[in-house]
N, CA and C of each residue as an Amber inpcrd file, in Angstrom:
protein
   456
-137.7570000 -41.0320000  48.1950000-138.8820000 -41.2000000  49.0830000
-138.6970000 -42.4370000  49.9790000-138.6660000 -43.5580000  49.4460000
-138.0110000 -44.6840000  49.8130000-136.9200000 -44.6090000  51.4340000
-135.6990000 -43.6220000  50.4880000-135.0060000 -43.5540000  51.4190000
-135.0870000 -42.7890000  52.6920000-135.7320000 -41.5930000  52.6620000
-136.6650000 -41.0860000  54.1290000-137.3910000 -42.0470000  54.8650000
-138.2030000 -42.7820000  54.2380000-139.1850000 -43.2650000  54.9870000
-138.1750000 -44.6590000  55.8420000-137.1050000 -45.2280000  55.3590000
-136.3330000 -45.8540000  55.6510000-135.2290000 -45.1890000  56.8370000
-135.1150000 -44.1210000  56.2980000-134.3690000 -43.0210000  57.5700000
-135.4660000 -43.2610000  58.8210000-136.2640000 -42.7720000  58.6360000
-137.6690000 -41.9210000  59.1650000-138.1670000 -43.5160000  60.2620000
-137.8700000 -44.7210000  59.8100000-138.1860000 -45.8670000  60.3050000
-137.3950000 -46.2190000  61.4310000-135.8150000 -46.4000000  60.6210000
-134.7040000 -46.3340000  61.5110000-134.4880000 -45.2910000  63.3460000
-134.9860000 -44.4060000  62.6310000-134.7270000 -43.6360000  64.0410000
-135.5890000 -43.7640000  65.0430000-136.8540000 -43.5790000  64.5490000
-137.7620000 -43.8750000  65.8290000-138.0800000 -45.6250000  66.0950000
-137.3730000 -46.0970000  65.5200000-136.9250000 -47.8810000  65.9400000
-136.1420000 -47.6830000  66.8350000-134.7850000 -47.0720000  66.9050000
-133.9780000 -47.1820000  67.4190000-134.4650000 -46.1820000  69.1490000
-134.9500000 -45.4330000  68.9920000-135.6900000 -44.2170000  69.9480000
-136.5480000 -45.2750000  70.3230000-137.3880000 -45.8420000  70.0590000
-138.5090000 -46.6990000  70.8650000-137.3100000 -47.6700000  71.0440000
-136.6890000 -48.7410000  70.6320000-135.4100000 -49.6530000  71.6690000
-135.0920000 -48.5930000  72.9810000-134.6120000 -47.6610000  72.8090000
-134.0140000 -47.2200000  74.1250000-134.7710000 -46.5910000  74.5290000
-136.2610000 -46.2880000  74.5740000-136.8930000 -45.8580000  75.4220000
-137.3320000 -47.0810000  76.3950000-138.0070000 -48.4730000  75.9330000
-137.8680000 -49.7350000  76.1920000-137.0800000 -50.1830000  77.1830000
-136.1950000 -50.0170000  77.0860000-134.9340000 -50.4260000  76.9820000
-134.8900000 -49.8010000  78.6570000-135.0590000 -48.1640000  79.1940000
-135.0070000 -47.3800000  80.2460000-136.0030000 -47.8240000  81.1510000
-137.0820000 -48.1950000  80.5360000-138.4740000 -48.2230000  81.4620000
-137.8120000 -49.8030000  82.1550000-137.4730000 -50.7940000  81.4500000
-137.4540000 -52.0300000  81.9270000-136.4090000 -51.4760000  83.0920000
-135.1800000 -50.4570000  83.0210000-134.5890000 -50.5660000  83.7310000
-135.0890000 -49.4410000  84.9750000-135.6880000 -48.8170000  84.7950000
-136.5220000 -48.1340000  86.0820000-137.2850000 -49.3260000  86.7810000
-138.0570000 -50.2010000  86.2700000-138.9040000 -51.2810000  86.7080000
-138.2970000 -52.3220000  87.1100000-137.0030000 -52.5410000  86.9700000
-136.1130000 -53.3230000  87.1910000-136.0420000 -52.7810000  88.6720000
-135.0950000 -51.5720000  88.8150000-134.6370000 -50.7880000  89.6860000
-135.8540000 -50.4060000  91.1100000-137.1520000 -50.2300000  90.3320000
-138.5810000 -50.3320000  91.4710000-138.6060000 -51.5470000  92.2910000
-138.4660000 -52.5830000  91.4130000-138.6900000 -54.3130000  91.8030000
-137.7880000 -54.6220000  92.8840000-136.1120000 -54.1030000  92.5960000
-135.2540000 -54.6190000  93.4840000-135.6160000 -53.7900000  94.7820000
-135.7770000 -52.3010000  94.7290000-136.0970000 -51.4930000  95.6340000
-137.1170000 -51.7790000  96.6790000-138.1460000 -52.3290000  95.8960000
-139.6480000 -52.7200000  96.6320000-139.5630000 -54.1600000  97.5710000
-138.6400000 -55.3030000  96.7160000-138.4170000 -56.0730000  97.4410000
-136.8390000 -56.3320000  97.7490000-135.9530000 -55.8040000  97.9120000
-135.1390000 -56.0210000  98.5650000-134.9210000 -57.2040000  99.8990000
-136.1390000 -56.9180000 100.7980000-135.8600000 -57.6300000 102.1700000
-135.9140000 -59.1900000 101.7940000-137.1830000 -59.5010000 100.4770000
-137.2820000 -60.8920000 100.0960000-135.8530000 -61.3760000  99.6180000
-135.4020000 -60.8130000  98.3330000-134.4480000 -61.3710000  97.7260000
-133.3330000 -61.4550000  98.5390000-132.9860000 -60.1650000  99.5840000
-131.7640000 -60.9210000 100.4050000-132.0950000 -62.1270000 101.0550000
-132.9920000 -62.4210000 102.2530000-133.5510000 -63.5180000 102.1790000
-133.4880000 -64.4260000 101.6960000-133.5210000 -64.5460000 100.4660000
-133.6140000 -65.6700000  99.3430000-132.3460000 -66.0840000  99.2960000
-131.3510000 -65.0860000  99.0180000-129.9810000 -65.4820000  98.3610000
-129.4780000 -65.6270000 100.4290000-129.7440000 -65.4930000 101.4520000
-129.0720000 -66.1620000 102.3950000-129.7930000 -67.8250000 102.9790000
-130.8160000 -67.8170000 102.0620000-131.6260000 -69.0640000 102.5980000
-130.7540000 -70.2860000 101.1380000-130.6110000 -69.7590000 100.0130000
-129.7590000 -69.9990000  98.9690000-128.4900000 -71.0760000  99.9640000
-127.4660000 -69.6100000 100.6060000-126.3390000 -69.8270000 101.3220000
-126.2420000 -71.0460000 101.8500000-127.2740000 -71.1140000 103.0390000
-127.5460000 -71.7890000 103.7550000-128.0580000 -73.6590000 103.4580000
-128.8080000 -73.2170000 102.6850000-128.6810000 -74.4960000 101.9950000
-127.7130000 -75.4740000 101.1050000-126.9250000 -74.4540000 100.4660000
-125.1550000 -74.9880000 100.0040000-124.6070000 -75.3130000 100.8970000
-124.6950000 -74.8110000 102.2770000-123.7740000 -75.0960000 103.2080000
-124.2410000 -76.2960000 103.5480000-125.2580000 -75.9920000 104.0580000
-125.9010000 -77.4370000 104.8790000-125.5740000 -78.6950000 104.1330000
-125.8600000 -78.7220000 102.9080000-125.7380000 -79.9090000 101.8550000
-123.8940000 -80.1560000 101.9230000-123.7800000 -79.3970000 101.5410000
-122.3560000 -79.8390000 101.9510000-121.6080000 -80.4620000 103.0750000
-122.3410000 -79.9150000 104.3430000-121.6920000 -80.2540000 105.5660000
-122.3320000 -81.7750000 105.8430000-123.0710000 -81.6180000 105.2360000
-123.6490000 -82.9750000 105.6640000-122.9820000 -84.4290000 104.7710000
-123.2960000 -83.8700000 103.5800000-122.2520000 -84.8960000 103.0110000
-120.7880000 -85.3800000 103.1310000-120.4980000 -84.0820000 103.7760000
-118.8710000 -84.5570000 104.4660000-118.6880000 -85.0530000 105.8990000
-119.7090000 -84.5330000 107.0290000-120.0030000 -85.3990000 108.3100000
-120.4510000 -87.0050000 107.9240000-121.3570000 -87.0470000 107.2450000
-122.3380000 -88.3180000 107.0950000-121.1910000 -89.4790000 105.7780000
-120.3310000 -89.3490000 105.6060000-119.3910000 -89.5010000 104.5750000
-118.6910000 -91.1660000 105.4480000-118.7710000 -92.3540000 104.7680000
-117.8900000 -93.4460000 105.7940000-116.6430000 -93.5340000 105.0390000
-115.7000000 -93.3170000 106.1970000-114.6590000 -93.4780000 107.1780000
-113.9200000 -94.7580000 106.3870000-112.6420000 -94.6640000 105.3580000
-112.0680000 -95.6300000 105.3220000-111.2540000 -96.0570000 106.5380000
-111.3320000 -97.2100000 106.5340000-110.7740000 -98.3610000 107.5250000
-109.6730000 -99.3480000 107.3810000-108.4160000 -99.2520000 106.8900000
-107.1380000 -99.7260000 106.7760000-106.6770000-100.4080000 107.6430000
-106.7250000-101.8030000 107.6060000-106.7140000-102.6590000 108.4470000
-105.6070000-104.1350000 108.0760000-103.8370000-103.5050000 109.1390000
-102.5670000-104.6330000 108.8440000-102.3600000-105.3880000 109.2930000
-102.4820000-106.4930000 108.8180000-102.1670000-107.8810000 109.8170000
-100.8930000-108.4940000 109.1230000-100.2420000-108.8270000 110.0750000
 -98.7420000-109.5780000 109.5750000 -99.0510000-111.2780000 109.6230000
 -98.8380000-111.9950000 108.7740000 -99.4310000-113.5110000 108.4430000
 -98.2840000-114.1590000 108.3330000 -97.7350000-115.2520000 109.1850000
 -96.3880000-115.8980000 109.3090000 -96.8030000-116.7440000 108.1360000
 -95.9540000-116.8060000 107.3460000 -95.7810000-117.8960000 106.6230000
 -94.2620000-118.6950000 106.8460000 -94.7080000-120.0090000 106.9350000
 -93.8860000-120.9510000 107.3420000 -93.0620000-121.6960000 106.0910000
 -91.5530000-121.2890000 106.8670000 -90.7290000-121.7390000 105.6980000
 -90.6160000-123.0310000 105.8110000 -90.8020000-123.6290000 103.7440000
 -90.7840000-124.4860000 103.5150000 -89.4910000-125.4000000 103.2900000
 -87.9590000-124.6380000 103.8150000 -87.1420000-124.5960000 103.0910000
 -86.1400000-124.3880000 102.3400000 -85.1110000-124.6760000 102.3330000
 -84.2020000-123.5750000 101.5760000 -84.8770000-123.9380000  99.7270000
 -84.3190000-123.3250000  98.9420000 -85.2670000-123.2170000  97.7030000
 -84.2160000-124.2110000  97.0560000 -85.3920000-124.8150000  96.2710000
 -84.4610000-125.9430000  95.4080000 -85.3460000-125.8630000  94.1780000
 -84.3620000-125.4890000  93.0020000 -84.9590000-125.5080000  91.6340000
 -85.8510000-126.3760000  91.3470000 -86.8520000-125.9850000  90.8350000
 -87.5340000-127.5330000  89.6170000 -86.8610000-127.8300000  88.3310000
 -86.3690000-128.7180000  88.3030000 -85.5660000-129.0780000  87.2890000
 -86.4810000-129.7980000  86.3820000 -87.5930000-130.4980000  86.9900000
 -88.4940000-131.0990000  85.8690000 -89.4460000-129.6890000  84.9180000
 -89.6200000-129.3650000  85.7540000 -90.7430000-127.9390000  85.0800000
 -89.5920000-127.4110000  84.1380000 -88.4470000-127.2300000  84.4710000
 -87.2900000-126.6580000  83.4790000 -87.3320000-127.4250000  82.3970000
 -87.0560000-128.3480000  82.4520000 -86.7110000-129.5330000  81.1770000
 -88.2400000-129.3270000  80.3470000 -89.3380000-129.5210000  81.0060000
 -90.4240000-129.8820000  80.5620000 -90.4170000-128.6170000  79.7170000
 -90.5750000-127.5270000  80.0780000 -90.8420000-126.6160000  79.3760000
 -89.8220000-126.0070000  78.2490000 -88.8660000-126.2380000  78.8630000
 -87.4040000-126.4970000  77.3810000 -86.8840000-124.8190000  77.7080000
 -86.6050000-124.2770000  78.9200000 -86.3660000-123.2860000  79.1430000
 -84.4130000-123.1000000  79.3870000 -84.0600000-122.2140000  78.7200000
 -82.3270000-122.5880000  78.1580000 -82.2930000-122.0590000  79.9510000
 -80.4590000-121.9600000  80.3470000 -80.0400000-121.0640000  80.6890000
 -79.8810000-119.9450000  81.4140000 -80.1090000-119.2740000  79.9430000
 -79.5900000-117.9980000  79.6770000 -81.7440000-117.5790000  79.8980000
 -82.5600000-118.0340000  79.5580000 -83.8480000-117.3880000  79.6810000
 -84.0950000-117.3180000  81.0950000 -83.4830000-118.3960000  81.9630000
 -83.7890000-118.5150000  83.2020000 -83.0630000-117.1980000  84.0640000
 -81.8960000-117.1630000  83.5820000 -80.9540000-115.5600000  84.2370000
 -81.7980000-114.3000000  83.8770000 -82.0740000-114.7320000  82.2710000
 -83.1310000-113.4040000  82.5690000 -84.2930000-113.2130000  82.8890000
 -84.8250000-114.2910000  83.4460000 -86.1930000-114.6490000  84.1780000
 -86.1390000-114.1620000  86.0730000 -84.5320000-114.6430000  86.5450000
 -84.4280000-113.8040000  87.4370000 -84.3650000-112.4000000  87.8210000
 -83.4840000-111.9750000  86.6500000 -82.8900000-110.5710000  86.4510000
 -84.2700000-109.3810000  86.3190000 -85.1680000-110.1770000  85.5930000
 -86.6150000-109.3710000  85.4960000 -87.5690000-109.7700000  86.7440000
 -87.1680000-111.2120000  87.9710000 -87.8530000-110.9170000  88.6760000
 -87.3530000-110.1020000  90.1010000 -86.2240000-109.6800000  89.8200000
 -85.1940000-108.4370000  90.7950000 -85.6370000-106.9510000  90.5550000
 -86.3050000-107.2170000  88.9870000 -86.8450000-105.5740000  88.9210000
 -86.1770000-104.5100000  87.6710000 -85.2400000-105.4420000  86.9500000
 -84.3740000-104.7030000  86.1060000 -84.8520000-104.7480000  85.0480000
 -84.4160000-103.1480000  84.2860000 -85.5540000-103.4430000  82.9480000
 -84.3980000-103.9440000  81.8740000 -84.9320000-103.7540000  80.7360000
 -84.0050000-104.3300000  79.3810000 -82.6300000-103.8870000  79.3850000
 -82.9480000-102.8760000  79.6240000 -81.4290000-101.7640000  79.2760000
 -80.3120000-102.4910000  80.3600000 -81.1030000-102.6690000  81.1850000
 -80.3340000-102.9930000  82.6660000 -79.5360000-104.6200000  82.5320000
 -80.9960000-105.1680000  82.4250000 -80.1210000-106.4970000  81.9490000
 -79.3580000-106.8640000  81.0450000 -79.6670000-105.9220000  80.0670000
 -78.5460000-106.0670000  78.8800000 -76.8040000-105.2860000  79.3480000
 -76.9390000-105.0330000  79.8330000 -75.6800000-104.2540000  80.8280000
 -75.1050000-105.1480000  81.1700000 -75.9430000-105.8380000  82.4640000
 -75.3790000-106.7430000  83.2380000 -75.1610000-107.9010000  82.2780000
 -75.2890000-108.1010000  81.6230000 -74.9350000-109.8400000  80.2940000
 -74.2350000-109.7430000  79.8380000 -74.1110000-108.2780000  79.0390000
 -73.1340000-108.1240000  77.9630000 -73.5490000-107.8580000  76.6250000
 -74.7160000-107.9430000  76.6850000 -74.9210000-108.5530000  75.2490000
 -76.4500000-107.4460000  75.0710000 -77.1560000-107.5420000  73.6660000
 -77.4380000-106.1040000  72.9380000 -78.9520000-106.0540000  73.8890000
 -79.5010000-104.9170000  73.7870000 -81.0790000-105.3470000  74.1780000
 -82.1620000-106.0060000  73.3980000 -81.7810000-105.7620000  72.1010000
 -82.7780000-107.1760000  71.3630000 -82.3870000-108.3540000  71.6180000
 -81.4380000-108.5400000  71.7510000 -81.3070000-109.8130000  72.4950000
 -81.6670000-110.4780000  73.7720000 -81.7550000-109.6220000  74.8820000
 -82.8280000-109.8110000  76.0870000 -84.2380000-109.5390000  75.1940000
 -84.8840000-109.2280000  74.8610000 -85.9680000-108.9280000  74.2340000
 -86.4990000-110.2150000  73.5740000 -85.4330000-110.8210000  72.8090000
 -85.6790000-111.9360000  71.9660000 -85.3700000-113.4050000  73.1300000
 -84.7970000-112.8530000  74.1510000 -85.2340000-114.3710000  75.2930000
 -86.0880000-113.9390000  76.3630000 -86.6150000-112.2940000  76.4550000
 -87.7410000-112.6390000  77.0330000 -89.1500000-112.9690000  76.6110000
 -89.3070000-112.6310000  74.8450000 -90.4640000-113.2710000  74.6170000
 -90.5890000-115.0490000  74.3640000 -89.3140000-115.4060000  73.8380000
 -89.2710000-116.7190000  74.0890000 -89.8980000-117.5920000  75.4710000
 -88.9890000-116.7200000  76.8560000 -89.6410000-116.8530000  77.8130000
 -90.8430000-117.3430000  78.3030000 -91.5420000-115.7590000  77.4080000
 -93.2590000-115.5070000  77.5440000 -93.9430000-116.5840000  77.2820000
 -93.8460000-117.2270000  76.0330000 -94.1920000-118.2420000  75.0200000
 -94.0950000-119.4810000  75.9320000 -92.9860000-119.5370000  76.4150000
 -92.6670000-120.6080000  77.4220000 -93.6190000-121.2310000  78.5190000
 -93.6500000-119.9610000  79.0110000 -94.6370000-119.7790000  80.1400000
 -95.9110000-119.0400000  80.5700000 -96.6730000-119.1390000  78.9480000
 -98.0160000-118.6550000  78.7400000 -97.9900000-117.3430000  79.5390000
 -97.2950000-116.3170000  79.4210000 -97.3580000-114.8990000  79.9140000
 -97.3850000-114.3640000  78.8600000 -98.2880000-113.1960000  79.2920000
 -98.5690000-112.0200000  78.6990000 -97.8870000-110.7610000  78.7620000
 -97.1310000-110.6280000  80.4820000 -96.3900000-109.5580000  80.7740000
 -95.0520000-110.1530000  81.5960000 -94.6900000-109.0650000  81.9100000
 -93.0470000-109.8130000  82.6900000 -93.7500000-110.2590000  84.1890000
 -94.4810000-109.4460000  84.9560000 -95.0230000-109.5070000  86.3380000
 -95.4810000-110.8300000  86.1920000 -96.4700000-111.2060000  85.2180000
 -97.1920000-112.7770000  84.9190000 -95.9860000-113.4440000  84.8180000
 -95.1980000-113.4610000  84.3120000 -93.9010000-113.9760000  84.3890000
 -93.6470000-114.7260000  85.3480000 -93.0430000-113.9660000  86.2360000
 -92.3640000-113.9660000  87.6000000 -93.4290000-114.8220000  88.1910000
 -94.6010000-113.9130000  88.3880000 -95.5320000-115.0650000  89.0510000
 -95.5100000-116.4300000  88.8730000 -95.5060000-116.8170000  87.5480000
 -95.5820000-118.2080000  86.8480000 -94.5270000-118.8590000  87.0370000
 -93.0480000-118.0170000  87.1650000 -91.6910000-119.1220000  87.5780000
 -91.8050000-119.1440000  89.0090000 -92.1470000-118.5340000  90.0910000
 -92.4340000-118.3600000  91.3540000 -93.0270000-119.7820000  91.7120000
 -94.4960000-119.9050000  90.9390000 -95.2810000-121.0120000  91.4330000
 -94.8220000-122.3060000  90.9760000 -93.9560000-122.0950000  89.6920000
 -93.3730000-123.6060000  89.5440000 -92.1760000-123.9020000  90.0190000
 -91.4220000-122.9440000  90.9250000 -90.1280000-123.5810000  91.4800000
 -89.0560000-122.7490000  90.8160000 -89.4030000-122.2520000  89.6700000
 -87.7270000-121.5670000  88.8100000 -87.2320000-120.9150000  89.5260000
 -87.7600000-119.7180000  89.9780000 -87.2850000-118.5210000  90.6750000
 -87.9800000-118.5940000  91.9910000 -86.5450000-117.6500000  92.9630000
 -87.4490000-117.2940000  94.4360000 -88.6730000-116.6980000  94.5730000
């Protein structure tokens, strides 16, 4: 009994879903029919407004301005080491070659080529270097022997 009335439930559940189910889509189908002229309307006034917003933000948009001026700087000189900043700071050599060699642009591998000698070993006189000359990176480096005279 149970199971009929469970049959008997099932089907006309499923028969009322898709009867449901048709009407929304006839009423659906009336709605678009009836108003058609609005909703196109809508979706070209839609258009129109994407566009506009857009065009405007790309007309009304400022204009980078890249602006080169060439600035003589006046030579001071042919370059003459600081030999006191050298001493003072207790910088060998061999840290100073590779203080140049890294401010030419060459990396470890490179300078270790050009020396002879292993890449932990450039490694182990450029952090010495670092230490030397309160740097953090090789670029700070360079900068820092630049302003005291070591390097060009």
């Amino acid at each position: 009994m149970k199971r009929q009335i469970l049959i008997y439930g099932l089907i006309y559940g499923i028969c009322g879903g898709v009867l449901i189910v048709a009407l929304k889509l006839i009423e659906y189908r009336f709605l678009v029919v009836e108003h058609s002229v609005e909703i196109y309307g809508g979706l070209i006034a839609l258009v129109f407004a994407v566009v506009g917003v857009w065009l405007g933000l790309k007309l009304t948009r400022k204009k980078e301005i890249v602006v080169i001026r060439e600035v003589a700087v006046p030579a001071a000189g042919p370059f003459a080491l600081n030999g006191e900043k050298l001493k003072e700071l207790g910088i060998t050599r061999r840290e100073l070659e590779i203080l140049e060699l890294i401010a030419n642009g060459m990396s470890n591998r490179e300078i270790a080529e050009k020396l002879f000698v292993s890449e932990n070993t450039v490694k182990t006189h450029s952090s010495r270097l670092f230490d030397k000359l309160s740097a953090k990176r090789r670029t700070q480096a360079v900068q820092i022997g630049k302003e005291l005279g070591l390097i060009r």
